[in-house]
Backbone as ProteinMPNN parsed JSONL, in Angstrom:
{"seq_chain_A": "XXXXXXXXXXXXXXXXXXXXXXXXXXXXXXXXXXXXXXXXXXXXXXXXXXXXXXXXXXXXXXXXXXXXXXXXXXXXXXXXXXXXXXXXXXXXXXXXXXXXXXXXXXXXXXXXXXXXXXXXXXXXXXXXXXXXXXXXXXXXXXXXXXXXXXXXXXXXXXXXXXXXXXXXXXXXXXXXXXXXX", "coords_chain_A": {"N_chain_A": [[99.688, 117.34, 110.179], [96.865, 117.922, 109.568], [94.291, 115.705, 109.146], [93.204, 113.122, 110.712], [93.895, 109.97, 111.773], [91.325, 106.98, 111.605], [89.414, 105.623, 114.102], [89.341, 102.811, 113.756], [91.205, 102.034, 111.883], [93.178, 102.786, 113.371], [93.128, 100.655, 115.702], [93.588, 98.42, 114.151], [95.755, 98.527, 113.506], [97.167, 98.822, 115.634], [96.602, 96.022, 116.523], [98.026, 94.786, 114.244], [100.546, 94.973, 115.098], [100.77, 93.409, 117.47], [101.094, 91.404, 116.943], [98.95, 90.239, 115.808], [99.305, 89.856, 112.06], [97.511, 89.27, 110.263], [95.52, 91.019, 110.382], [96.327, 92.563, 108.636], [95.394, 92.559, 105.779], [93.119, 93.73, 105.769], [93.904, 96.836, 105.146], [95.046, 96.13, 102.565], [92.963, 95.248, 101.088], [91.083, 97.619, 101.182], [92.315, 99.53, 100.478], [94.06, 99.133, 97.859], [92.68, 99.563, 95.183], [92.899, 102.351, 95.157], [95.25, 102.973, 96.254], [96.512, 101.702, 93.4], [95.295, 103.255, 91.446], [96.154, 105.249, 91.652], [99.254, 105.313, 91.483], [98.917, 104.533, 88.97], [98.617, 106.819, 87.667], [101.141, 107.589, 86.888], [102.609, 105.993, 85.981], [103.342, 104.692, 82.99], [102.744, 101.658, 82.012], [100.386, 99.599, 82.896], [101.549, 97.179, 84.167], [103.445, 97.701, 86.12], [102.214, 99.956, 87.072], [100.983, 98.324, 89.203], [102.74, 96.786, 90.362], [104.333, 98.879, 91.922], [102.349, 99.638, 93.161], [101.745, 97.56, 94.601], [104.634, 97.325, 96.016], [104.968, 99.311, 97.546], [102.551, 98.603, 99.762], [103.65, 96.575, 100.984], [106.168, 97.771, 102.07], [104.99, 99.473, 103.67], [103.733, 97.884, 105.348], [106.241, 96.466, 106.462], [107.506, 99.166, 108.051], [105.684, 99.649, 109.502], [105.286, 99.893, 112.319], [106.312, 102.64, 112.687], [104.817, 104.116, 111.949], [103.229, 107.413, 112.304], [101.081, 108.187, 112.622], [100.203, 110.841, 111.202], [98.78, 111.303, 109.379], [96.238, 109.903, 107.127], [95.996, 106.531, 107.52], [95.576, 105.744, 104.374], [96.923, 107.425, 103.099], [99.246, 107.641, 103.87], [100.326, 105.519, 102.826], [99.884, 106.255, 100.109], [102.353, 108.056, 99.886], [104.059, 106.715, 100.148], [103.717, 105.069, 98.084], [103.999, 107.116, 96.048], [106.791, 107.467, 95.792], [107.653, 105.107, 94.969], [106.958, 104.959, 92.668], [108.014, 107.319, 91.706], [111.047, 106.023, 91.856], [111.213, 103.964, 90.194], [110.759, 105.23, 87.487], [112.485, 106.977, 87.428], [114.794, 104.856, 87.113], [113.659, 104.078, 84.426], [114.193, 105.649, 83.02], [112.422, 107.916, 81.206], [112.107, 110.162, 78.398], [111.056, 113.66, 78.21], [109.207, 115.837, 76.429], [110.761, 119.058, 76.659], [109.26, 121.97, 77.246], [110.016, 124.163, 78.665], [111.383, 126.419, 76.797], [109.816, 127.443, 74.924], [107.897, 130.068, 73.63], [106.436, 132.917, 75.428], [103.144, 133.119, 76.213], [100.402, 135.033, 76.158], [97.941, 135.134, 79.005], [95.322, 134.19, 78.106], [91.639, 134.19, 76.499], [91.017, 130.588, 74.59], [91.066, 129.936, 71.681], [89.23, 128.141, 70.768], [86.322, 125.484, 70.516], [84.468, 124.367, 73.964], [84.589, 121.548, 74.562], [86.706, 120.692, 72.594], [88.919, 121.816, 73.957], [88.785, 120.722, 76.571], [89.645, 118.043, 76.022], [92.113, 118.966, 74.716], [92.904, 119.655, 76.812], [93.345, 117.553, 78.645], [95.049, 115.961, 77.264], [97.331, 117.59, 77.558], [97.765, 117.57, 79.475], [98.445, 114.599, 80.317], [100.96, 115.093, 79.067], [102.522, 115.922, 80.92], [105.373, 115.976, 83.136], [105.76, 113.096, 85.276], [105.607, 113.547, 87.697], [104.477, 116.514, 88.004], [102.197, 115.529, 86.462], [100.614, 114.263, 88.635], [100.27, 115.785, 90.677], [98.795, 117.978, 89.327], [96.198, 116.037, 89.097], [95.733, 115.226, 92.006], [95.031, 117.133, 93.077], [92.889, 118.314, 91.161], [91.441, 116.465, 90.413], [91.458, 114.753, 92.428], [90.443, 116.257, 94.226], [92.385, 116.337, 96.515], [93.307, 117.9, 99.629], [96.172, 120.918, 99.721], [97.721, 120.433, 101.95], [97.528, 117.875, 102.206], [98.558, 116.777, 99.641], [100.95, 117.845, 100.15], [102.345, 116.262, 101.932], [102.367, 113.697, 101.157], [103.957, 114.172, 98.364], [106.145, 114.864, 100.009], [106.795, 118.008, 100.144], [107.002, 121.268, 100.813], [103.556, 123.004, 101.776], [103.404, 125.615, 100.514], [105.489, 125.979, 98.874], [104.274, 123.763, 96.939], [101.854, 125.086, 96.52], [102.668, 127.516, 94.635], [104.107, 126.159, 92.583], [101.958, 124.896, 91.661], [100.538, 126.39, 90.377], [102.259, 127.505, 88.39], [102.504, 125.441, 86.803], [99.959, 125.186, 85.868], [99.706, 127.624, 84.534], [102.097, 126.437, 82.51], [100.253, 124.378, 81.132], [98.575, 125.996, 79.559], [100.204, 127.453, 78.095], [100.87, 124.827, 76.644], [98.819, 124.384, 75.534], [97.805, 126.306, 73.992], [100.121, 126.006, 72.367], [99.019, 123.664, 70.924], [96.846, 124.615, 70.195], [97.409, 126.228, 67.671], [98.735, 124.656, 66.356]], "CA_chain_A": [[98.513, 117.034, 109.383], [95.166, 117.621, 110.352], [93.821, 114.733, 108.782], [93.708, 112.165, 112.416], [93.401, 108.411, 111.597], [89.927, 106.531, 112.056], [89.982, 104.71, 115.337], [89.343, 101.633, 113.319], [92.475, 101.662, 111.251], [94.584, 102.751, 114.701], [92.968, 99.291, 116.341], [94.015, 97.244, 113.662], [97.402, 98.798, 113.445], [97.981, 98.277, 117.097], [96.649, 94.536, 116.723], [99.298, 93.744, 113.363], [101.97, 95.368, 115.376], [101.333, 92.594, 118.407], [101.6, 89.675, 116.571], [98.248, 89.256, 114.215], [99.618, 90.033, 110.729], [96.634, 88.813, 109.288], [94.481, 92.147, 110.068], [96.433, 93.375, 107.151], [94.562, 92.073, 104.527], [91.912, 95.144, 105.403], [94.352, 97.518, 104.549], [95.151, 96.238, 101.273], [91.692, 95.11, 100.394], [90.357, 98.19, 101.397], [92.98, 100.241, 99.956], [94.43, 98.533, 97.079], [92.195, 100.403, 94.385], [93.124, 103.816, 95.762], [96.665, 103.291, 95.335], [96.765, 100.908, 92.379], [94.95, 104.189, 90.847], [97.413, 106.567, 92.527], [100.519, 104.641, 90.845], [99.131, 104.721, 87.074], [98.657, 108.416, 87.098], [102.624, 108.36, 86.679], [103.227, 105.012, 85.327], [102.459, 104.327, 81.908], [102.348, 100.581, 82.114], [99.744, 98.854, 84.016], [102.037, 96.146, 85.49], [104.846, 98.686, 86.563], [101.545, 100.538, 88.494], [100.045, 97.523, 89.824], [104.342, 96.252, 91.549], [104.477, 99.587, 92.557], [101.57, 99.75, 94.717], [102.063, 96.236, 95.772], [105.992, 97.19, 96.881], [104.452, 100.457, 98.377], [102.075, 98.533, 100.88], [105.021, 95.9, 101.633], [107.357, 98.839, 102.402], [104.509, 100.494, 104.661], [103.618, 97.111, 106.228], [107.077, 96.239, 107.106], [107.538, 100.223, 108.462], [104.142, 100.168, 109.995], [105.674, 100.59, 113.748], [107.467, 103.634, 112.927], [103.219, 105.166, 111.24], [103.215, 108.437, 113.638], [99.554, 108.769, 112.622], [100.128, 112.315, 111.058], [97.446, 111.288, 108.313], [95.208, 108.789, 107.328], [97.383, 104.83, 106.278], [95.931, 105.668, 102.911], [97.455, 108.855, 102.476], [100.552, 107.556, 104.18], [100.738, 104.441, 101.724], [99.824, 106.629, 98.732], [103.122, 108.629, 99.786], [105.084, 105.902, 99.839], [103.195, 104.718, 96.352], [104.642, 108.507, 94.868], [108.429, 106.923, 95.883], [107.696, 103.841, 94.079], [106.765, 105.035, 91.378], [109.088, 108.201, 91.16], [112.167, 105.79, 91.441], [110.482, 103.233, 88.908], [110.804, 106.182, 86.57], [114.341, 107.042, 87.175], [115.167, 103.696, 86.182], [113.383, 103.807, 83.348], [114.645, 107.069, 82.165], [111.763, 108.52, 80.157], [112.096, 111.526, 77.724], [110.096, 114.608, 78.154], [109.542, 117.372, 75.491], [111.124, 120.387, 76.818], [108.928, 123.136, 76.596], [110.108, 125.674, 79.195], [112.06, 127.531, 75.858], [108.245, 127.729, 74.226], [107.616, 131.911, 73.98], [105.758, 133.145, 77.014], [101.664, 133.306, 75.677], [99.669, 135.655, 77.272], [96.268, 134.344, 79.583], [93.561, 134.68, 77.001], [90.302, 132.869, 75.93], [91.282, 130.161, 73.851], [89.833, 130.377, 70.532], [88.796, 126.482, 70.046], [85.093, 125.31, 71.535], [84.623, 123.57, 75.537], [84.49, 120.384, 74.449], [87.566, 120.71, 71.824], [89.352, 122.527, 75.134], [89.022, 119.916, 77.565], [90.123, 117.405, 75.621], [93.471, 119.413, 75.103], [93.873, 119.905, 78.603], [93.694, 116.34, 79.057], [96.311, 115.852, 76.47], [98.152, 118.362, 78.2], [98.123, 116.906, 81.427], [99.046, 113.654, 80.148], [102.369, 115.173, 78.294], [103.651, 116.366, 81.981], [106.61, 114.951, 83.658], [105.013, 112.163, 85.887], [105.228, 114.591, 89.396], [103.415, 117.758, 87.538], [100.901, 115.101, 86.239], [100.02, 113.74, 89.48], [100.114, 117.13, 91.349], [97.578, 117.888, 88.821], [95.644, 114.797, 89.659], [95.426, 114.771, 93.088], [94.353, 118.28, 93.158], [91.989, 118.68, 90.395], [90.806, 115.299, 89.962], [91.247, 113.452, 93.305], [90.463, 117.328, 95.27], [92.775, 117.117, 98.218], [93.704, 119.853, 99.948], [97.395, 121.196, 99.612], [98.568, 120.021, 103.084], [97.434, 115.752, 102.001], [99.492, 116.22, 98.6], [102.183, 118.162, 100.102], [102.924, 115.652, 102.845], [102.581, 112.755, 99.711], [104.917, 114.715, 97.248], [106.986, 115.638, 100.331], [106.841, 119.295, 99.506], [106.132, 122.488, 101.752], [102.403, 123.429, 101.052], [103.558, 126.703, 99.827], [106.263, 125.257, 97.669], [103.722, 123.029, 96.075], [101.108, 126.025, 95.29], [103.726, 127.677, 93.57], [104.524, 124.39, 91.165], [100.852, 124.401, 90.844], [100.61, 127.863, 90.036], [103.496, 127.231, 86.98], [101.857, 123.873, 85.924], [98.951, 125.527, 85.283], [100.63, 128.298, 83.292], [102.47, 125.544, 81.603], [99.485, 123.542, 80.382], [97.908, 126.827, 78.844], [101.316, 126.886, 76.594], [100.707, 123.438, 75.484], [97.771, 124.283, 74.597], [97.595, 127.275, 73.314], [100.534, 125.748, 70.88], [98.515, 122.45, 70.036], [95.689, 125.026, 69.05], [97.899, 126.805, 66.793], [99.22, 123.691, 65.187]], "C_chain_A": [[97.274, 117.151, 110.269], [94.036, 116.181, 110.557], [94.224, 113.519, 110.418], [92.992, 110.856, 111.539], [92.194, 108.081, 112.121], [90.844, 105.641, 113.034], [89.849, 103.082, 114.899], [90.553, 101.273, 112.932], [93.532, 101.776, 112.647], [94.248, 101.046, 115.503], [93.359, 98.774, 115.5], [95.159, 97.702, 113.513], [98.074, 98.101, 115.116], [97.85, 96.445, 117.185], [97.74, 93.941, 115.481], [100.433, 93.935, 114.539], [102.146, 94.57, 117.148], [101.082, 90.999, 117.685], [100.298, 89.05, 115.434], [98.208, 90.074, 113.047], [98.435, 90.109, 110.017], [95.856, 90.067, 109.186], [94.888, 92.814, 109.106], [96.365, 93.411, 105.965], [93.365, 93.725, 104.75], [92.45, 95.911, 105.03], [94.272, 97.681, 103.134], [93.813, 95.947, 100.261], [91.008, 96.408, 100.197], [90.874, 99.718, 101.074], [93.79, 100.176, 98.686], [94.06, 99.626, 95.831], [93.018, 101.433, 93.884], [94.296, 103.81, 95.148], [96.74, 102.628, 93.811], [96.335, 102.594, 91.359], [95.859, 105.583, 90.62], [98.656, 106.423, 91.374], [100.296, 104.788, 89.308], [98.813, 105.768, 86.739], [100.103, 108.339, 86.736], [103.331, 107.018, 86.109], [102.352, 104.57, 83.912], [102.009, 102.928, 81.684], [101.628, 100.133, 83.111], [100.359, 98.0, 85.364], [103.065, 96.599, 86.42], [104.107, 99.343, 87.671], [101.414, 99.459, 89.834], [101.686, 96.955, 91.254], [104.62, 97.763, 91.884], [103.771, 100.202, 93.492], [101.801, 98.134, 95.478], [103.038, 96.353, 96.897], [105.675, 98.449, 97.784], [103.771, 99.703, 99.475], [103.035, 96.639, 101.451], [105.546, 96.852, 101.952], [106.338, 99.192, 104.132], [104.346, 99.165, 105.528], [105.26, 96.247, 107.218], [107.701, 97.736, 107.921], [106.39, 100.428, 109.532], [104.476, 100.323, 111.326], [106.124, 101.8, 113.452], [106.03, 105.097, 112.012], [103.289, 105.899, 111.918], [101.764, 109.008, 113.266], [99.47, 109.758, 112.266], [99.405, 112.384, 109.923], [96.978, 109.703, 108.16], [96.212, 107.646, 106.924], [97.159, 105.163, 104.855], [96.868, 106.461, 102.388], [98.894, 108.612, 102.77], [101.355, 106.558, 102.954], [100.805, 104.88, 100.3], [101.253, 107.797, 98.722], [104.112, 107.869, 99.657], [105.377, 105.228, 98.171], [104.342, 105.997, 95.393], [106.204, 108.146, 95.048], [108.814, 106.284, 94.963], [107.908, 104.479, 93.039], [107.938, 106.462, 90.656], [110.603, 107.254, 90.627], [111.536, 104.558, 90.32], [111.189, 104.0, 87.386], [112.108, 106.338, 86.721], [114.736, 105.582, 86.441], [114.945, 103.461, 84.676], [113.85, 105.104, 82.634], [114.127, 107.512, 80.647], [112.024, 110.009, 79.525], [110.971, 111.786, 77.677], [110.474, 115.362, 77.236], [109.947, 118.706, 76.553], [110.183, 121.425, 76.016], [108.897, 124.179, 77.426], [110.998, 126.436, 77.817], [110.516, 127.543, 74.912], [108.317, 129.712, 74.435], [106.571, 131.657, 74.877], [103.874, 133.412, 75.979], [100.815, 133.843, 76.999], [98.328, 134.883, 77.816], [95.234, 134.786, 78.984], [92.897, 133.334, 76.668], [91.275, 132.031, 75.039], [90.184, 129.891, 72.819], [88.919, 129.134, 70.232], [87.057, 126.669, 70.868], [85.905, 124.365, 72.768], [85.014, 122.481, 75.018], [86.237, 120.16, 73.916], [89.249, 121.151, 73.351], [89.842, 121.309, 75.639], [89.806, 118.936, 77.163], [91.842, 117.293, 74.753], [94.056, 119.37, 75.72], [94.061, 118.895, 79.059], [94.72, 115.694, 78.63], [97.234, 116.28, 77.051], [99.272, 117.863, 79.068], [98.873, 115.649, 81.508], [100.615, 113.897, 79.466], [103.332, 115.58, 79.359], [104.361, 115.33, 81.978], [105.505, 114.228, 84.456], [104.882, 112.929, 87.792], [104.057, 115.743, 89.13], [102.082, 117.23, 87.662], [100.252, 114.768, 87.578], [99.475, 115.266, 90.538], [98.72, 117.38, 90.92], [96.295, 117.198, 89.129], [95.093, 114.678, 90.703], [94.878, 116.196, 93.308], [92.926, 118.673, 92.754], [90.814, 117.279, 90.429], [90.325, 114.225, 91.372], [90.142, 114.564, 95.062], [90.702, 116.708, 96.532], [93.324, 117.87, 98.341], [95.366, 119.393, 99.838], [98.201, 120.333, 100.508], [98.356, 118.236, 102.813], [98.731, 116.013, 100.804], [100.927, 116.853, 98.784], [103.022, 116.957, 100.957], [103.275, 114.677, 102.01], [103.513, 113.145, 99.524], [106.484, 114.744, 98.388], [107.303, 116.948, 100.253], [106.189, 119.971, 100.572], [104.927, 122.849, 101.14], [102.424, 124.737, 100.184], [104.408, 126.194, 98.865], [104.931, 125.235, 96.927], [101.922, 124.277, 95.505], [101.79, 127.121, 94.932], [103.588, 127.112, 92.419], [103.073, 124.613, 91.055], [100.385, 125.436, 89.763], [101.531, 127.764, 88.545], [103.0, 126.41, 86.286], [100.902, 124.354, 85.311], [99.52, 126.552, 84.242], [101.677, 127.351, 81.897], [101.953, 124.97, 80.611], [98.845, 124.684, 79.257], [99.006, 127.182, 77.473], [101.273, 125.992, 76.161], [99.826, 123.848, 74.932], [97.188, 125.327, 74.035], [98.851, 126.586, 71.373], [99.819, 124.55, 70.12], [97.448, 123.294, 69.282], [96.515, 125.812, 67.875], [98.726, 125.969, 65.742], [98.581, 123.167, 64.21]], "O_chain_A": [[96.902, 116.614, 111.312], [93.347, 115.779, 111.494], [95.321, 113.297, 110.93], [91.943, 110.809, 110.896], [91.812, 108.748, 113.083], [91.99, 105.193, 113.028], [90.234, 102.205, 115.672], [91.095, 100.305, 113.467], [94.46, 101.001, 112.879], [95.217, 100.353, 115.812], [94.054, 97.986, 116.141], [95.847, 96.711, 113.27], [98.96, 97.327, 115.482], [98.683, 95.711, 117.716], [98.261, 92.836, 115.633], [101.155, 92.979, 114.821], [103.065, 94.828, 117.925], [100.952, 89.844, 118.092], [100.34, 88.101, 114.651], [97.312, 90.903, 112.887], [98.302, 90.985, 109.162], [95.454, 90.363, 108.06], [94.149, 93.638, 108.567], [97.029, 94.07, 105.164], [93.026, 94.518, 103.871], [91.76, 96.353, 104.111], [93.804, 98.622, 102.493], [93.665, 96.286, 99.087], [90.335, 96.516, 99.172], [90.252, 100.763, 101.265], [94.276, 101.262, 98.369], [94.908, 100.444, 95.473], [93.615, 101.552, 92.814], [94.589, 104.295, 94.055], [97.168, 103.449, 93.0], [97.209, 102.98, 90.583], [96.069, 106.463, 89.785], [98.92, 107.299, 90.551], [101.189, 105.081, 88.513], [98.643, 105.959, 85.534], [100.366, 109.341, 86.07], [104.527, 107.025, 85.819], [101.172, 104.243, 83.794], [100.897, 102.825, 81.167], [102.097, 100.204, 84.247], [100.116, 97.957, 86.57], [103.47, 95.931, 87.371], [104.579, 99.494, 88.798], [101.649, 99.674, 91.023], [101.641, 96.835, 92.478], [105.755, 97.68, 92.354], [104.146, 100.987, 94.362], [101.969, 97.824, 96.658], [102.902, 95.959, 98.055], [106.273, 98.477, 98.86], [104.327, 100.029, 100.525], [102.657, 95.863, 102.329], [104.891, 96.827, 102.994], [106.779, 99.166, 105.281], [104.894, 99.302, 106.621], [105.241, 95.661, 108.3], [108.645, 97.369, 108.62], [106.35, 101.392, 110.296], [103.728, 101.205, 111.749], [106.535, 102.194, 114.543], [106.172, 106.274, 111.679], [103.553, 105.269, 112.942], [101.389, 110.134, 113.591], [98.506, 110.271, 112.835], [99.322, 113.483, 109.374], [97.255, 108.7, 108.817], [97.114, 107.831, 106.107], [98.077, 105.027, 104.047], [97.532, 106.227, 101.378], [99.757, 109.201, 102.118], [102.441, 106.71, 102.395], [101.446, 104.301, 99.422], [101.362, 108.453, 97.687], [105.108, 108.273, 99.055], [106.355, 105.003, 97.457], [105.132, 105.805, 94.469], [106.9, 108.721, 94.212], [109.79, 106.462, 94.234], [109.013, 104.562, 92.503], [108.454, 106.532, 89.54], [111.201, 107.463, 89.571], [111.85, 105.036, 89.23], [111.882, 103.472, 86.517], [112.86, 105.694, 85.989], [114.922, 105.457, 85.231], [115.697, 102.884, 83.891], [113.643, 105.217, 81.426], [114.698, 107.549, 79.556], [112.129, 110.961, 80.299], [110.015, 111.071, 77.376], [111.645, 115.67, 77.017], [109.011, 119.18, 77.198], [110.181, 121.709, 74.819], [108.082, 125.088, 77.268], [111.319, 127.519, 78.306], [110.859, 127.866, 73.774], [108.794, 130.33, 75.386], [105.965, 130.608, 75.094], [103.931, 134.073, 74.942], [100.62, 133.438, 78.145], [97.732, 134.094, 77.082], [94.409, 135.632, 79.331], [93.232, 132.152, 76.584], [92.313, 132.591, 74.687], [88.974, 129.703, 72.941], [87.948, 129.225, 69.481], [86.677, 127.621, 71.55], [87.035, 123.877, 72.811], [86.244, 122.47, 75.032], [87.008, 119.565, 74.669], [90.358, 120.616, 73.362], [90.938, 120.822, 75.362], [90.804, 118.773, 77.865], [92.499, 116.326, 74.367], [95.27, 119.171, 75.746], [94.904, 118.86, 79.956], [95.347, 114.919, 79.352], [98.177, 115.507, 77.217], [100.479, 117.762, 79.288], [99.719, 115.428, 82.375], [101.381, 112.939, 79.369], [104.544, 115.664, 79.162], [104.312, 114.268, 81.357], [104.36, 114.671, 84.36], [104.12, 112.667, 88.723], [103.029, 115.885, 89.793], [101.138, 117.681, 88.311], [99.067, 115.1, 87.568], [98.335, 115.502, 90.938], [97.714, 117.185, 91.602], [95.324, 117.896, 89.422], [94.002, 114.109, 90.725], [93.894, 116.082, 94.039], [92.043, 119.142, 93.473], [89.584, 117.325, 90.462], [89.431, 113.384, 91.47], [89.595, 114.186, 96.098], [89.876, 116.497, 97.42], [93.879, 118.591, 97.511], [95.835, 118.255, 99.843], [99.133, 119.633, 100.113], [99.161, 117.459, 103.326], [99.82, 115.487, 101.033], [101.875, 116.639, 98.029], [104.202, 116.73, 100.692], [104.493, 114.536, 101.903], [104.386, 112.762, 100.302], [107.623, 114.677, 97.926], [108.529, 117.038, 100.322], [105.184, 119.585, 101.168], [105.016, 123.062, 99.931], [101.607, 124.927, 99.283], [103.825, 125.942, 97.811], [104.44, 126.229, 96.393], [101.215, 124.194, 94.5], [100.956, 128.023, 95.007], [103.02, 127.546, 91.417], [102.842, 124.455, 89.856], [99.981, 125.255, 88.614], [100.899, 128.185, 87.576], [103.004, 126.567, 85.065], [100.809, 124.053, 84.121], [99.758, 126.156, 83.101], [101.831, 127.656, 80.714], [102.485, 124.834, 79.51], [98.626, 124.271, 78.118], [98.733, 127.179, 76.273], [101.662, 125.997, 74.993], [99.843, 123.774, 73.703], [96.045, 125.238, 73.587], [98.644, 126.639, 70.161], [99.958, 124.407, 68.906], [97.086, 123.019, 68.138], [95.751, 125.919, 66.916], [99.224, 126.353, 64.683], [99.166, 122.437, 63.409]]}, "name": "protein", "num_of_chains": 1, "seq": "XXXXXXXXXXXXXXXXXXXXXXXXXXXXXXXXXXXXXXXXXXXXXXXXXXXXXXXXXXXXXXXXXXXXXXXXXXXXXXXXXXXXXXXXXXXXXXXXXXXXXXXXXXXXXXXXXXXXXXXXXXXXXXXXXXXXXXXXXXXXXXXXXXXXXXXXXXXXXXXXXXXXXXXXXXXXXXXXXXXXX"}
């Protein structure tokens, strides 16, 4: 990762990890948001986001010797957050519409107005599986670069613009069929 930790967050890492715990209230104060925000892109219930960033910065604070600094704590905690919340979801074993058997629709204007558009694509975005959506998300919405959401997702940066590359082709079949419905 390119991304190098602030020398602030490395001093208070080195001071939890000799004995004062307490500096890790700045973390979560000062990161809390971030993930809490992170977690309900892919969780539909609030309180399911809110214990899955909580158990995300428990996980990282009891791990926090083993941080190798290869991006920023948030980015490290918001990868641990995409765990949470992936196995969350297994548990809960949500149904998705299947629409890779949809016919293939060629890349053309869509006939609707902007406004009418966007508000498709937001639909869209919200009908992914809960990995697509966030991909989406952290790309479009949160713009980081490939190499922050691949290290998150876990995913080779090429892998993951691929998948983004498809997702996007994907969403233009939703919504080419919601305009035709």
């Amino acid at each position: 990762m390119s991304e190098i930790i602030n020398i602030e967050e490395r001093q208070r890492i080195k001071r939890i990890l000799d004995g004062k715990r307490e500096e890790y209230a700045w973390f979560v104060n000062t990161y809390s948001q971030q993930v809490f925000n992170f977690t309900s892109r892919m969780l539909p219930y609030a309180e399911d986001a809110q214990e899955a960033a909580q158990d995300a910065f428990v996980k990282a604070f009891r791990s926090l010797d083993t941080f190798q600094y290869q991006s920023s704590f948030c980015t490290w905690v918001c990868r641990i957050a995409y765990r949470e919340a992936l196995n969350r979801l297994k548990r809960q074993q949500p149904h998705y519409v299947d629409i890779d058997n949809l016919p293939a629709i060629a890349d053309e204007e869509l006939s609707t107005g902007r406004e009418e558009r966007i508000a498709m694509m937001e639909e869209a975005i919200d009908d992914l599986p809960p990995d697509e959506g966030m991909l989406i998300h952290l790309y479009y919405y949160e713009d980081r670069p490939l190499r922050d959401i691949a290290y998150i997702m876990d995913v080779e940066p090429n892998a993951l613009a691929t998948r983004l590359h498809r997702i996007r082709k994907k969403l233009l079949r939703m919504i080419k069929q919601k305009e035709n419905e």
